[in-house]
CSV table of C-alpha atoms in Angstrom, one decimal:
chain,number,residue,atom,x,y,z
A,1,UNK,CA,-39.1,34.6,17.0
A,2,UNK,CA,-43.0,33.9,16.6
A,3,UNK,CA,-44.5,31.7,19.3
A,4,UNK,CA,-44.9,28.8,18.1
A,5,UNK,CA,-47.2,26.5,20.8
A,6,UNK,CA,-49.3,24.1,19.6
A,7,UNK,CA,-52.9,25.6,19.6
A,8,UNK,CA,-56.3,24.1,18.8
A,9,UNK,CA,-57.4,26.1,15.7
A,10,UNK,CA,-60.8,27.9,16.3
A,11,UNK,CA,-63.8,28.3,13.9
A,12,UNK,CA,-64.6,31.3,12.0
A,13,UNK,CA,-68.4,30.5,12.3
A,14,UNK,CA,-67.3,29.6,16.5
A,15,UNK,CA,-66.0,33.2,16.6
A,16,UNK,CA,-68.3,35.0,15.0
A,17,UNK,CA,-71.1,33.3,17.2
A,18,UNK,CA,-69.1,34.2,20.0
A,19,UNK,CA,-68.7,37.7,19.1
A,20,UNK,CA,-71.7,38.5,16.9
A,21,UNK,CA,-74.4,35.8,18.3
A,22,UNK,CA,-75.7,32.8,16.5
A,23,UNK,CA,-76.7,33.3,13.0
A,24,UNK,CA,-80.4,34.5,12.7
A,25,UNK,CA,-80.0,36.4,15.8
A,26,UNK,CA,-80.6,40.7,15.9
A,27,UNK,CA,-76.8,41.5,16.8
A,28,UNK,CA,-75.9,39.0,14.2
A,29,UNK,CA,-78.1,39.6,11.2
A,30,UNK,CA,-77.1,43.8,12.1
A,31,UNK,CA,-73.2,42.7,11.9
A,32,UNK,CA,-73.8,41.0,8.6
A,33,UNK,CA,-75.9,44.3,7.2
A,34,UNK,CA,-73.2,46.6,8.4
A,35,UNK,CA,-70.3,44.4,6.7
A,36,UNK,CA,-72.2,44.2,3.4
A,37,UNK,CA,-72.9,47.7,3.3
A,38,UNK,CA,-69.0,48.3,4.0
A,39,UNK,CA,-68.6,46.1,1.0
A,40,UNK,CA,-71.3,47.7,-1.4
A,41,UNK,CA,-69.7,51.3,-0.5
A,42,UNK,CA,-66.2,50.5,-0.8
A,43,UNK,CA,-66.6,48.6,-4.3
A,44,UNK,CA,-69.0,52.4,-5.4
A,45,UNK,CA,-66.2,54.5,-4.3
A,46,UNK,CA,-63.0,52.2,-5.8
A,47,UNK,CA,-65.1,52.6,-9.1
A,48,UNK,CA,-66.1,55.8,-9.1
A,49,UNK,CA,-62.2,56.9,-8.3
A,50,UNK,CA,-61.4,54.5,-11.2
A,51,UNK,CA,-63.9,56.3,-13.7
A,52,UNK,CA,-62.7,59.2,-12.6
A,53,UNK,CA,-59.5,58.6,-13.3
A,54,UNK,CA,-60.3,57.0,-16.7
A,55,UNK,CA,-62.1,59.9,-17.8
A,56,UNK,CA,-59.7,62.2,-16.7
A,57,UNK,CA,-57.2,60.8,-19.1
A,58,UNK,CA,-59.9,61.0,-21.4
A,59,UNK,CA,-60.5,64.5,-21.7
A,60,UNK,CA,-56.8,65.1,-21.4
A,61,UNK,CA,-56.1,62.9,-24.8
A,62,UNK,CA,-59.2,64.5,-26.8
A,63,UNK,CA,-57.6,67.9,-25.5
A,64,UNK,CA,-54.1,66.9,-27.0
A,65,UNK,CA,-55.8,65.7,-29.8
A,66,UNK,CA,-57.8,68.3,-31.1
């Protein structure tokens, strides 16, 4: 069974100051860069596997249909 002891909840912003530095800060402000260009890449390449799925099924339908 889980542990269930009463803990003080912590911060996000107290953990990422903790682990990252204070906001504003060059290990900070190089965290937050890194994660948003996670973001920007995964949302390109979860579209482009979608489009390339959609016109896939595309050019199958136009082949079946011609």
């Amino acid at each position: 069974m889980m542990d269930t002891t009463d803990k003080p909840l912590t911060s996000i912003d107290n953990l990422m100051d903790a682990e990252f530095g204070k906001i504003g800060t060059r290990q900070r402000e190089a965290f937050r860069k890194e994660a948003y260009d996670y973001c920007v890449k995964s949302n390109f390449e979860k579209e482009t596997k979608e489009n390339q799925k959609q016109n896939s099924a595309t050019k199958q339908n136009r082949m079946y249909n011609e």
